Tab-separated table of C-alpha atoms in Angstrom:
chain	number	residue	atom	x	y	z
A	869	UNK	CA	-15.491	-41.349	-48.477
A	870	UNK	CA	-17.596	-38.557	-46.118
A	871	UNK	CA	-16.096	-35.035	-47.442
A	872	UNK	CA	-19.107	-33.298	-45.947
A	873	UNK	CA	-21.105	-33.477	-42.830
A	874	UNK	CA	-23.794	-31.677	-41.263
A	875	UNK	CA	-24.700	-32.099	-37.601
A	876	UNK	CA	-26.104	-28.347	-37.806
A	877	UNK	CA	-29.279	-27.312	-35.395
A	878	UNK	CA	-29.193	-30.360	-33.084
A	879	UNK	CA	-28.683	-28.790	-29.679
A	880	UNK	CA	-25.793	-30.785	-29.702
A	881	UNK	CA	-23.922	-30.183	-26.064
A	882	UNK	CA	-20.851	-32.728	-26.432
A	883	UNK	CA	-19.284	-34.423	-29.768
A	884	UNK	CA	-16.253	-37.075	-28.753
A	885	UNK	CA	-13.247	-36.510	-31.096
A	886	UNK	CA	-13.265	-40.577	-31.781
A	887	UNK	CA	-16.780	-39.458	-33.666
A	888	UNK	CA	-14.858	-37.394	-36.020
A	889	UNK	CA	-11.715	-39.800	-36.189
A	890	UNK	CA	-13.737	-42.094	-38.357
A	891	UNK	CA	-14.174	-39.739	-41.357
A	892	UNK	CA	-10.519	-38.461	-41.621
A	893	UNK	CA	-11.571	-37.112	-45.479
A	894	UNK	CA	-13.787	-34.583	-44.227
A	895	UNK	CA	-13.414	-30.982	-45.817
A	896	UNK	CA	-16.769	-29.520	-44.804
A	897	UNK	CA	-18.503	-30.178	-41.058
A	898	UNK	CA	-20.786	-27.769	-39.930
A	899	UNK	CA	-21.611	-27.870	-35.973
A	900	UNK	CA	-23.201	-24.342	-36.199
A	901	UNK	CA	-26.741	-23.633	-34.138
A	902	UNK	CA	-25.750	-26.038	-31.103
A	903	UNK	CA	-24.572	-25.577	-27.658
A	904	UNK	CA	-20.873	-26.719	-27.966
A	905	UNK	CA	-19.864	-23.763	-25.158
A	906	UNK	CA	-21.111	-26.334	-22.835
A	907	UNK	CA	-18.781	-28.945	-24.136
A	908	UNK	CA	-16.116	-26.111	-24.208
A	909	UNK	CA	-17.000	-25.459	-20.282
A	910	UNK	CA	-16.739	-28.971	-18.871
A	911	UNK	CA	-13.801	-30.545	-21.156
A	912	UNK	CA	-12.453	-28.098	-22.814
A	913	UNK	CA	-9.323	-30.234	-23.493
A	914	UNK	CA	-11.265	-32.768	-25.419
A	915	UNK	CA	-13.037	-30.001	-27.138
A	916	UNK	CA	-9.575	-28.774	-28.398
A	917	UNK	CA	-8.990	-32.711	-29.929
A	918	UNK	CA	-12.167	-32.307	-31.823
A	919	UNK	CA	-10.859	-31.568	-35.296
A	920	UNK	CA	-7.217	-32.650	-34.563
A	921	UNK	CA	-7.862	-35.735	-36.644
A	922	UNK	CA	-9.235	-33.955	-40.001
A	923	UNK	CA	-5.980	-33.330	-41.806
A	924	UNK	CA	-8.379	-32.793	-45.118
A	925	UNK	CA	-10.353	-30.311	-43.285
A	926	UNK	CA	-11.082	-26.950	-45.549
A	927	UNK	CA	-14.003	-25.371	-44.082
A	928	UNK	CA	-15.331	-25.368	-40.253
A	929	UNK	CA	-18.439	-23.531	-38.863
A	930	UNK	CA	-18.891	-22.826	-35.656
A	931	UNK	CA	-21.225	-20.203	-35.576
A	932	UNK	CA	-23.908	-19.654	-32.931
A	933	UNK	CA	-22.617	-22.001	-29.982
A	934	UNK	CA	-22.206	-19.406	-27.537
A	935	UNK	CA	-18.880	-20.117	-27.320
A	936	UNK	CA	-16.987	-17.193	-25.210
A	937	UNK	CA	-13.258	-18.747	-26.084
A	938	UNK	CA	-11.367	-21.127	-28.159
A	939	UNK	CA	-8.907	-23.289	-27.151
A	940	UNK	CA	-5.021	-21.725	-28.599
A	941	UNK	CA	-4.434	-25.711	-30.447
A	942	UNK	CA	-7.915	-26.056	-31.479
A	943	UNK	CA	-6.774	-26.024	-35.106
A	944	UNK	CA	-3.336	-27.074	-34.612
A	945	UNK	CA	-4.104	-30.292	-37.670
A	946	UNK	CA	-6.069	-28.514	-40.147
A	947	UNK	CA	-3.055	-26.925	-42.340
A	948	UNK	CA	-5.298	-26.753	-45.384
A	949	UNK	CA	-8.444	-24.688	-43.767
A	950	UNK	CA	-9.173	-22.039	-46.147
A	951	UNK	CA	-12.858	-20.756	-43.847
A	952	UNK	CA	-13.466	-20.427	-40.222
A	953	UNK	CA	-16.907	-19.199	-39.006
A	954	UNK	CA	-17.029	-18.150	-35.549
A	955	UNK	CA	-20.113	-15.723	-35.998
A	956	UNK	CA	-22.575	-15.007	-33.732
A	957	UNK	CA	-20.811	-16.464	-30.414
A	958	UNK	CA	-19.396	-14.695	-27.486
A	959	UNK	CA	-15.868	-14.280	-28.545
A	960	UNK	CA	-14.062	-11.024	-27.270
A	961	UNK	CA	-10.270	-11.935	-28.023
A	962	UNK	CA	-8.819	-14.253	-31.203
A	963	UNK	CA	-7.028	-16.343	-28.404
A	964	UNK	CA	-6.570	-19.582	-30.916
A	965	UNK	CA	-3.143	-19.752	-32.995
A	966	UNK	CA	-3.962	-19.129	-36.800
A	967	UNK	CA	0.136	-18.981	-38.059
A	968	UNK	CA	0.321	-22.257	-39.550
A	969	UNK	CA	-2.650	-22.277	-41.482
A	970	UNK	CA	-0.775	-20.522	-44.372
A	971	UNK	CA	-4.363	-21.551	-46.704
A	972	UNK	CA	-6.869	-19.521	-44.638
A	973	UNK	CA	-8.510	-17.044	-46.624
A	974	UNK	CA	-11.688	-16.071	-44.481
A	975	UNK	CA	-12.259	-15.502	-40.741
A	976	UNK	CA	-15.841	-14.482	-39.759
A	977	UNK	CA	-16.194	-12.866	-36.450
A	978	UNK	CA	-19.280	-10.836	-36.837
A	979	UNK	CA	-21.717	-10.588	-33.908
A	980	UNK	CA	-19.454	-11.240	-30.953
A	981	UNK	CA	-17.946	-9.462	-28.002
A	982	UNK	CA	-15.212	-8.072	-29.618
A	983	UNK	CA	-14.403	-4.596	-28.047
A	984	UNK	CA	-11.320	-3.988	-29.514
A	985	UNK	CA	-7.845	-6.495	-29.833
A	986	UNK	CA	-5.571	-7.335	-27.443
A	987	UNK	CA	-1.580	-7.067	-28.698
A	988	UNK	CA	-2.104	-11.043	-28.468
A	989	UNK	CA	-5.242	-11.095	-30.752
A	990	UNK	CA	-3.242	-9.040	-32.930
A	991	UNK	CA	-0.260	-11.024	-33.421
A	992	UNK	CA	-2.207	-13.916	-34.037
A	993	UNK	CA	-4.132	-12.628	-37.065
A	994	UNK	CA	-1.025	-10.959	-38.326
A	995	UNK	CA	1.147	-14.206	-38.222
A	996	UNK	CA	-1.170	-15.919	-41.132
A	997	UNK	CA	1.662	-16.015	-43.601
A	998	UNK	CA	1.436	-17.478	-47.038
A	999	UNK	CA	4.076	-19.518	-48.298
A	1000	UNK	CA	3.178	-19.826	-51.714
A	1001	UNK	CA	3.966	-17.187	-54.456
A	1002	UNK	CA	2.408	-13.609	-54.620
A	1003	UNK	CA	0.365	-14.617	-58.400
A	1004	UNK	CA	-1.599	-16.697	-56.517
A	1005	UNK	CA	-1.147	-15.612	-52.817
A	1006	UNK	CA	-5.134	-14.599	-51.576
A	1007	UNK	CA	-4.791	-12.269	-48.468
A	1008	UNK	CA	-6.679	-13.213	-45.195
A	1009	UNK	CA	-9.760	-11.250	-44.821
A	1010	UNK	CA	-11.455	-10.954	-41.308
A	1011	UNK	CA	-14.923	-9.564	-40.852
A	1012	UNK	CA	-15.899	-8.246	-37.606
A	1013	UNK	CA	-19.052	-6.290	-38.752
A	1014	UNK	CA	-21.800	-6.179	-35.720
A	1015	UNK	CA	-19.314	-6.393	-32.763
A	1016	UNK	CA	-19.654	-3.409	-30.003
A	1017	UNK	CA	-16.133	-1.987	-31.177
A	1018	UNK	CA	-15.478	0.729	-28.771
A	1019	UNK	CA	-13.228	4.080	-29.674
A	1020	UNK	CA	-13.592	5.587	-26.214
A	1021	UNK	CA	-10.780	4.945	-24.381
A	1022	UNK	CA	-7.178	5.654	-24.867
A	1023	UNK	CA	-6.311	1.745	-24.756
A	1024	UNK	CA	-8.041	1.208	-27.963
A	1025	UNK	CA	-5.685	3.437	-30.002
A	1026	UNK	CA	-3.406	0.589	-31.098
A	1027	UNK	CA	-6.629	-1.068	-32.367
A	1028	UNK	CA	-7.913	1.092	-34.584
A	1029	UNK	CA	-4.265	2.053	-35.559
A	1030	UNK	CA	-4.419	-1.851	-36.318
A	1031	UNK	CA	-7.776	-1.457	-38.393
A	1032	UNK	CA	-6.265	0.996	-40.814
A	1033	UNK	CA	-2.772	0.088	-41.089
A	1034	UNK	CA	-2.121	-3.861	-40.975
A	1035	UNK	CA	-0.889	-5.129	-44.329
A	1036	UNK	CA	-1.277	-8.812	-43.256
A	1037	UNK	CA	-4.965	-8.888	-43.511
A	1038	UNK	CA	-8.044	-7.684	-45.393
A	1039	UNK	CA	-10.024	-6.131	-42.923
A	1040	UNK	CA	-12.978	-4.700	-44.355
A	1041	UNK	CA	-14.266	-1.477	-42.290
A	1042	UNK	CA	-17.090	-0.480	-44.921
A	1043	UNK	CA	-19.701	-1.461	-42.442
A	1044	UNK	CA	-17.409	-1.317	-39.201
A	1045	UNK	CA	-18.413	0.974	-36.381
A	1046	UNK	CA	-17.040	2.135	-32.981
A	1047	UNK	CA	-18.916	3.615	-29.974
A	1048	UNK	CA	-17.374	6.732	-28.974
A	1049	UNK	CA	-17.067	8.182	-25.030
A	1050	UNK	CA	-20.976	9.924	-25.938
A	1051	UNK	CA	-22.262	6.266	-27.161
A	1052	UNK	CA	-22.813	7.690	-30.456
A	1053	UNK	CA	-21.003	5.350	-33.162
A	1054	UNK	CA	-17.970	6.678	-35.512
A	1055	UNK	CA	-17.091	4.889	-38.955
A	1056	UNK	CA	-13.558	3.243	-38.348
A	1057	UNK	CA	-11.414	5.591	-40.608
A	1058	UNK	CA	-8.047	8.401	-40.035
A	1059	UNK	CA	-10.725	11.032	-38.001
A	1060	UNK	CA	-11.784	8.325	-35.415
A	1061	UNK	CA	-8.175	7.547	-35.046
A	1062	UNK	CA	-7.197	10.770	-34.640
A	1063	UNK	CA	-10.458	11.325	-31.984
A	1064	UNK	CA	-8.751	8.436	-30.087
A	1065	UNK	CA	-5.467	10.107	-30.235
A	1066	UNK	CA	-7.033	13.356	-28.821
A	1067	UNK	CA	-8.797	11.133	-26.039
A	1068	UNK	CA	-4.555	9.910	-24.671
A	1069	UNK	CA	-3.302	13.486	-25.033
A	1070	UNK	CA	-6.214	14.814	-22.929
A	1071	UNK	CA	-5.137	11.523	-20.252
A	1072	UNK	CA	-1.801	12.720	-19.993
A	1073	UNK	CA	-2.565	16.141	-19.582
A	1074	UNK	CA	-4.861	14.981	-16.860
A	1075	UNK	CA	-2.358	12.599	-15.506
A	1076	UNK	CA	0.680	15.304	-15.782
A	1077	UNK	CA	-1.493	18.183	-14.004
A	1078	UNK	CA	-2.492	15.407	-11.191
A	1079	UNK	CA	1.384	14.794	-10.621
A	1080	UNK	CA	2.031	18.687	-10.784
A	1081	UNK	CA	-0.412	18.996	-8.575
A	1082	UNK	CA	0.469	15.984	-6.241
A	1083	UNK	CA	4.167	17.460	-6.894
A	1084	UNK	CA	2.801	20.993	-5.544
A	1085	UNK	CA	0.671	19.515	-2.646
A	1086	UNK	CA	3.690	17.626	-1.409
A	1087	UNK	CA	5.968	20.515	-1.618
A	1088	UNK	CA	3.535	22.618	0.688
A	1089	UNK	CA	3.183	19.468	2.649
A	1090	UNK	CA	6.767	19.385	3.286
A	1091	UNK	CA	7.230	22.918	3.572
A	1092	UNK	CA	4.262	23.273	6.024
A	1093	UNK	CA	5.967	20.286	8.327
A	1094	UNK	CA	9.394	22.339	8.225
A	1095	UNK	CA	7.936	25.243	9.470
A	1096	UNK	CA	6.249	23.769	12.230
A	1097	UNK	CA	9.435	22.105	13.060
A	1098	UNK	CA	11.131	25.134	12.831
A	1099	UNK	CA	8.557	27.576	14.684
A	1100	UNK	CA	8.405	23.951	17.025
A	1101	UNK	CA	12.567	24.165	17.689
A	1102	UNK	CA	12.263	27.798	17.974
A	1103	UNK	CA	9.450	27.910	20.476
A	1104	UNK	CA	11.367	25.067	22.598
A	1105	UNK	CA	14.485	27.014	22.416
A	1106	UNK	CA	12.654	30.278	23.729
A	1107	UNK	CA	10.756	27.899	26.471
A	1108	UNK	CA	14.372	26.722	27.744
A	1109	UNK	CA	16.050	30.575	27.660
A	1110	UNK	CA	12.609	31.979	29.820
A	1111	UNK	CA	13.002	28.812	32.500
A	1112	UNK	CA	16.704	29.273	32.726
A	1113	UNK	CA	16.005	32.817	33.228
A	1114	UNK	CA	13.647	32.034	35.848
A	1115	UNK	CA	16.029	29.310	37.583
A	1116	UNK	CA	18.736	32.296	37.831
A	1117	UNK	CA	16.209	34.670	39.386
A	1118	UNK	CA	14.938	31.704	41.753
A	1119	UNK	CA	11.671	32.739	43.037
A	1120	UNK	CA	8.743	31.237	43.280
A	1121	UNK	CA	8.404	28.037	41.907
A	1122	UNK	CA	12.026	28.488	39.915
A	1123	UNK	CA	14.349	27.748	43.289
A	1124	UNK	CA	15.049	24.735	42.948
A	1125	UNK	CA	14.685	22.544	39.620
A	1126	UNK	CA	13.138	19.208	40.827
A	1127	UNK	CA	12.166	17.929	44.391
A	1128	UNK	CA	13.675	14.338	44.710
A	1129	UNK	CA	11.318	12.350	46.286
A	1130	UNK	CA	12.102	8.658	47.497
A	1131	UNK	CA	12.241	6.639	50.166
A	1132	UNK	CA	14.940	6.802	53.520
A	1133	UNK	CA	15.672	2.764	52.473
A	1134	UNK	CA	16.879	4.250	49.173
A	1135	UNK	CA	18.664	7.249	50.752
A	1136	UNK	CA	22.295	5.167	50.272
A	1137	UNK	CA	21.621	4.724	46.528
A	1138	UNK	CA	20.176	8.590	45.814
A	1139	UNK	CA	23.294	9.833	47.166
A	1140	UNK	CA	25.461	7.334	45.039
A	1141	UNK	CA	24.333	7.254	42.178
A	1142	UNK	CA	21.800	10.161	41.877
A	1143	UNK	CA	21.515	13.620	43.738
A	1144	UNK	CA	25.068	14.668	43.292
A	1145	UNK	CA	25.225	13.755	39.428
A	1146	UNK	CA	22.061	15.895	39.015
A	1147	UNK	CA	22.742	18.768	40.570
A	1148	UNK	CA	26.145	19.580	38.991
A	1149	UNK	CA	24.803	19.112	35.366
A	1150	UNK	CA	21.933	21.085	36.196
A	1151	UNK	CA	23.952	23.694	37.435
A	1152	UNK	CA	26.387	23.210	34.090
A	1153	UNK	CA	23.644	23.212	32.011
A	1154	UNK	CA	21.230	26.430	33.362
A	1155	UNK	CA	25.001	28.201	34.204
A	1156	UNK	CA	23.978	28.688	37.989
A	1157	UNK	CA	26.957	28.157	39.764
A	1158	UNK	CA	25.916	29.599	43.148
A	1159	UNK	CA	27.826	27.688	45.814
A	1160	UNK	CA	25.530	28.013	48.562
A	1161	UNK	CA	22.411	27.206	45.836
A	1162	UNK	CA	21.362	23.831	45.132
A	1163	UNK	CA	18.886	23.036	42.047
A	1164	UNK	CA	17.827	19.246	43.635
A	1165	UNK	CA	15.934	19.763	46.885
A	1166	UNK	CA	15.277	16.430	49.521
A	1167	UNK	CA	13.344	16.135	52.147
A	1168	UNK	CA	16.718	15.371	54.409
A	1169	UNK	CA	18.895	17.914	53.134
A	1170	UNK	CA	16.328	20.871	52.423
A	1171	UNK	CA	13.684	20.955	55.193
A	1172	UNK	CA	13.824	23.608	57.992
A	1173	UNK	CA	14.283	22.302	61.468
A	1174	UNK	CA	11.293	23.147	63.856
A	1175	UNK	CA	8.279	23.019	60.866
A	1176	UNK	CA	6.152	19.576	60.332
A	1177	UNK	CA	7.084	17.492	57.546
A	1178	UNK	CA	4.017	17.935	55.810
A	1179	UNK	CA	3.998	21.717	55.770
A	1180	UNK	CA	7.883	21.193	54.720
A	1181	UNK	CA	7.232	19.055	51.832
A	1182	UNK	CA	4.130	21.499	50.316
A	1183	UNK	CA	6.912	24.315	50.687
A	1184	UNK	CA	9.737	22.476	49.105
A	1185	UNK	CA	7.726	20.907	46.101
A	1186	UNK	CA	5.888	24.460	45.996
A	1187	UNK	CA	9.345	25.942	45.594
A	1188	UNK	CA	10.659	23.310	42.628
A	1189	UNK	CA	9.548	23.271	38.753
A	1190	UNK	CA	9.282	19.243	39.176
A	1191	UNK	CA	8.823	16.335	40.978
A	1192	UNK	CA	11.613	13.271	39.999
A	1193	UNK	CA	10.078	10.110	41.734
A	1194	UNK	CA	13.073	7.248	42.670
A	1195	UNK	CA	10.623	4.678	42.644
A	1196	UNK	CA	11.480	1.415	44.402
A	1197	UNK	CA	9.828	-1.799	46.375
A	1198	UNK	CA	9.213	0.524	49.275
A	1199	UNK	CA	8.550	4.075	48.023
A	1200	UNK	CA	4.730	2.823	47.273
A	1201	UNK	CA	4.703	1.901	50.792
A	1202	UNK	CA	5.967	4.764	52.276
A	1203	UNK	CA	3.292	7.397	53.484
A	1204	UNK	CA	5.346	9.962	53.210
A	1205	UNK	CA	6.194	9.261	49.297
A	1206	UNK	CA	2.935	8.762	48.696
A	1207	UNK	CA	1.653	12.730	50.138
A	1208	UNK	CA	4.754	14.068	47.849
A	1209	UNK	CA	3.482	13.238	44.658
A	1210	UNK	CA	-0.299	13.415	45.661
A	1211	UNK	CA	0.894	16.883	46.797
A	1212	UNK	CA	2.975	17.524	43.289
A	1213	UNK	CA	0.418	16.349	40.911
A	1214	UNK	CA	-3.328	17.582	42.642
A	1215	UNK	CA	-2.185	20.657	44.206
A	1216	UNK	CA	0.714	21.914	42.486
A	1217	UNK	CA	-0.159	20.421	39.143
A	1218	UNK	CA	4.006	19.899	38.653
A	1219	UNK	CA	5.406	17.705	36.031
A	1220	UNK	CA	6.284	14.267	37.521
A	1221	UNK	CA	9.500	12.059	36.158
A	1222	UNK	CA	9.408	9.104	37.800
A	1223	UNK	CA	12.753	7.031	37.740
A	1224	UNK	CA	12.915	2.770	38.778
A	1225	UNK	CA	15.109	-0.191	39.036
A	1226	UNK	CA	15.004	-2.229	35.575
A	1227	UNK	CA	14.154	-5.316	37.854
A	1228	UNK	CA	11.334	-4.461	39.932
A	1229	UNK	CA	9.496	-1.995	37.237
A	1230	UNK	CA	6.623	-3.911	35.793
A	1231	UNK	CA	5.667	-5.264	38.922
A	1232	UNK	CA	6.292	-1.489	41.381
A	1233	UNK	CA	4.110	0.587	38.653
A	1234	UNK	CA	0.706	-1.787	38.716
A	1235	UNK	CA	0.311	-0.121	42.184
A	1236	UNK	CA	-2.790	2.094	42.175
A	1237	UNK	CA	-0.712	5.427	43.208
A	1238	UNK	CA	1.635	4.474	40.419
A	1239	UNK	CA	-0.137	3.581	37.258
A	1240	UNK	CA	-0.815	6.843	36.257
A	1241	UNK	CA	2.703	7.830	35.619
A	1242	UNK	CA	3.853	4.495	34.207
A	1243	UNK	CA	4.413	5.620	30.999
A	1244	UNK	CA	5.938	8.957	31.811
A	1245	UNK	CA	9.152	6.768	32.998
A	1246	UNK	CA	12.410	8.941	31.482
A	1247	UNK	CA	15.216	6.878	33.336
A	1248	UNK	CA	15.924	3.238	34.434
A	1249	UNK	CA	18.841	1.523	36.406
A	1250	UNK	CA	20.274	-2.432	35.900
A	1251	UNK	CA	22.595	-3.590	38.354
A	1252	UNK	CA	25.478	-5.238	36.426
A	1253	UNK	CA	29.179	-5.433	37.389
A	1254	UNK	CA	28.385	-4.695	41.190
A	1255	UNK	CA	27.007	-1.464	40.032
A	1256	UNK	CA	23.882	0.412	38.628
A	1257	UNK	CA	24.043	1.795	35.505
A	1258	UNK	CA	21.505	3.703	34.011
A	1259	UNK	CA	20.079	3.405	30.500
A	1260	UNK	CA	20.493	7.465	29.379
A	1261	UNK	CA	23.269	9.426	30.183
A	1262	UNK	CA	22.679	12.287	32.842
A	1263	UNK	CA	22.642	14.943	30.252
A	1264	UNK	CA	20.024	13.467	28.715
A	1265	UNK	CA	18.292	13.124	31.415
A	1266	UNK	CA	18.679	16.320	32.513
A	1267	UNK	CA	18.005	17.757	29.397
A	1268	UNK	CA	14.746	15.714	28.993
A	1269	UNK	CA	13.889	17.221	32.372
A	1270	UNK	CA	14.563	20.908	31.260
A	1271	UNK	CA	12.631	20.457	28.401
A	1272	UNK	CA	9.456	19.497	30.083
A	1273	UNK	CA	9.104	21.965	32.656
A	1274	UNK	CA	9.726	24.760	30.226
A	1275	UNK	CA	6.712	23.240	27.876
A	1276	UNK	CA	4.873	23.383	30.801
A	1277	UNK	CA	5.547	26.730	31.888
């Protein structure tokens, strides 16, 4: 026969649902003053049963529990509540479903967290529908005096647009107030709405000058990269003409192209598969075509008879705009391979293109008079087929070759 029931100011921290289960004709319980957010915090599921059993329930306080949520079912079996009081908790959204009570006619929320509504907050206050007639149909009304409702930011626009507008609810805004971006507080009405509106046009004029001026900054960016490609290309190009020019005239260090240097055990495989290649697409390629001038100079086929070999190779690498190392297993053991390209790089400072056999590479460049150039390697061989192939074609090659003597120039 218990209709009403007090349990308010009693610290209470945890009520079981079978507590409330025995007085199914309640219509009035008051839990307010207690510390129910603790219940809410460790079993919040059985805090969502707690009222599930009061189908006669018509008014439920909750007020001051600190409670900083509800649970979306936590009315989901009182269809005739007509007053909720969630006042003075720590509430910032309406996250609890409210459509089916079509009886509700009060919803405190003063003194919460409430900044403004989320679209789901929203929707659930709006869905209260009454399905009775409209001579006796009493509108909703939700007070949210004393919350720290904020106007300062575009995202509350639909909000307050909410506040003025909605025809669901009585929302009274007598005593409602927003903070604005100064901290100074606006009355909720058509000028603070408007304020907000003038807050998002200001963010996309921000955001649109930002883009223009990303837009511009990446224009400039691009056209600044195409003109150092360009002025790049065009340099490279003029590099290429002056060295060719040079090759024709042949003096100095512009008689010969590149001094092969390798080993006499690899003398069989230079001449097969290397010297004779280079030299004619060298020739194509700078349009020297002098019969009796070669661009490749060797130690076998270029040194004059009667001079030492030392004072022979300083002449010939003297007299050639790079050094192309065949390295194999025994070029780092020859002496004399070793004085060509100590004698190319220290004292002639010339470009060095070293050139290997796919299968002894890793292992040949780890030697002292080696590593430095191991990652200056342009061209590889793999013997496949009963033949060496290399990985680049020779115009490449020699094209890669021409290219870095004339940045070098």
């Amino acid at each position: 026969m218990i209709t009403q029931f007090d349990l308010a100011e009693n610290e209470l921290e945890f009520l079981h649902p079978s507590l409330t289960a025995l007085m199914p004709n309640i219509e009035k319980l008051d839990l307010s003053k207690n510390q129910l957010f603790k219940m809410v915090q460790g079993q919040k599921v059985v805090f969502a049963q707690l009222l599930l059993s009061l189908r006669h329930l018509k008014r439920i306080n909750l007020s001051s529990n600190d409670l900083s949520t509800i649970p979306t079912e936590m009315f989901k079996g009182n269809h005739n509540l007509q007053f909720i009081d969630l006042s003075w908790n720590q509430l910032e959204q309406v996250t609890f479903t409210l459509s089916h009570l079509v009886t509700l006619e009060v919803l405190l929320l003063q003194n919460n967290k409430i900044k403004d509504f989320d679209v789901l907050s929203m929707r659930n206050i709006d869905s209260v529908i009454a399905n009775i007639s409209y001579l006796t149909y009493t509108k909703l009304r939700v007070y949210l005096e004393y919350n720290p409702l904020s106007c300062s930011k575009c995202e509350t626009e639909a909000f307050i647009n909410w506040l003025l507008s909605t025809k669901s609810v009585k929302i009274p805004l007598s005593n409602l107030t927003c903070s604005d971006e100064n901290g100074s507080f606006r009355a909720i009405d058509q000028a603070t709405f408007n304020y907000v509106q003038g807050i998002c046009r200001r963010r996309i004029i921000i955001i649109s000058t930002s883009a223009a001026s990303g837009v511009m900054a990446l224009i400039a960016l691009v056209t600044i990269v195409a003109v150092y490609r360009y002025r790049k290309m065009a340099r490279r190009k003029a590099n290429r003409i002056e060295l060719i020019n040079n090759l024709r005239n042949g003096e100095g260090p512009y008689k010969f192209v590149a001094f092969l240097s390798y080993s006499d055990h690899d003398e069989n495989f230079v001449n097969d598969y290397l010297y004779r290649q280079l030299n004619e697409t060298l020739q194509l390629m700078t349009g020297i075509h002098e019969e009796d001038r070669d661009l490749v100079c060797t130690h076998n086929m270029h040194f004059e008879i009667g001079h030492g070999i030392l004072a022979e190779t300083a002449r010939c690498i003297n007299s050639s705009s790079s050094l192309i190392a065949v390295v194999s297993d025994s070029y780092h053991c020859d002496g004399n391979c070793f004085f060509e390209l100590d004698c190319a790089a220290r004292h002639f400072r010339k470009p060095i293109v070293p050139c290997a056999n796919e299968t002894i590479y890793e292992a040949v460049f780890e030697q002292p008079m080696l590593l430095p150039f191991r990652r200056e390697t342009r061209v590889t061989w793999r013997y496949e087929n009963q033949q060496y192939n290399m990985n680049t074609t020779i115009e490449d090659f020699c094209s890669s070759l021409l290219d870095i003597i004339a940045n070098m120039q």
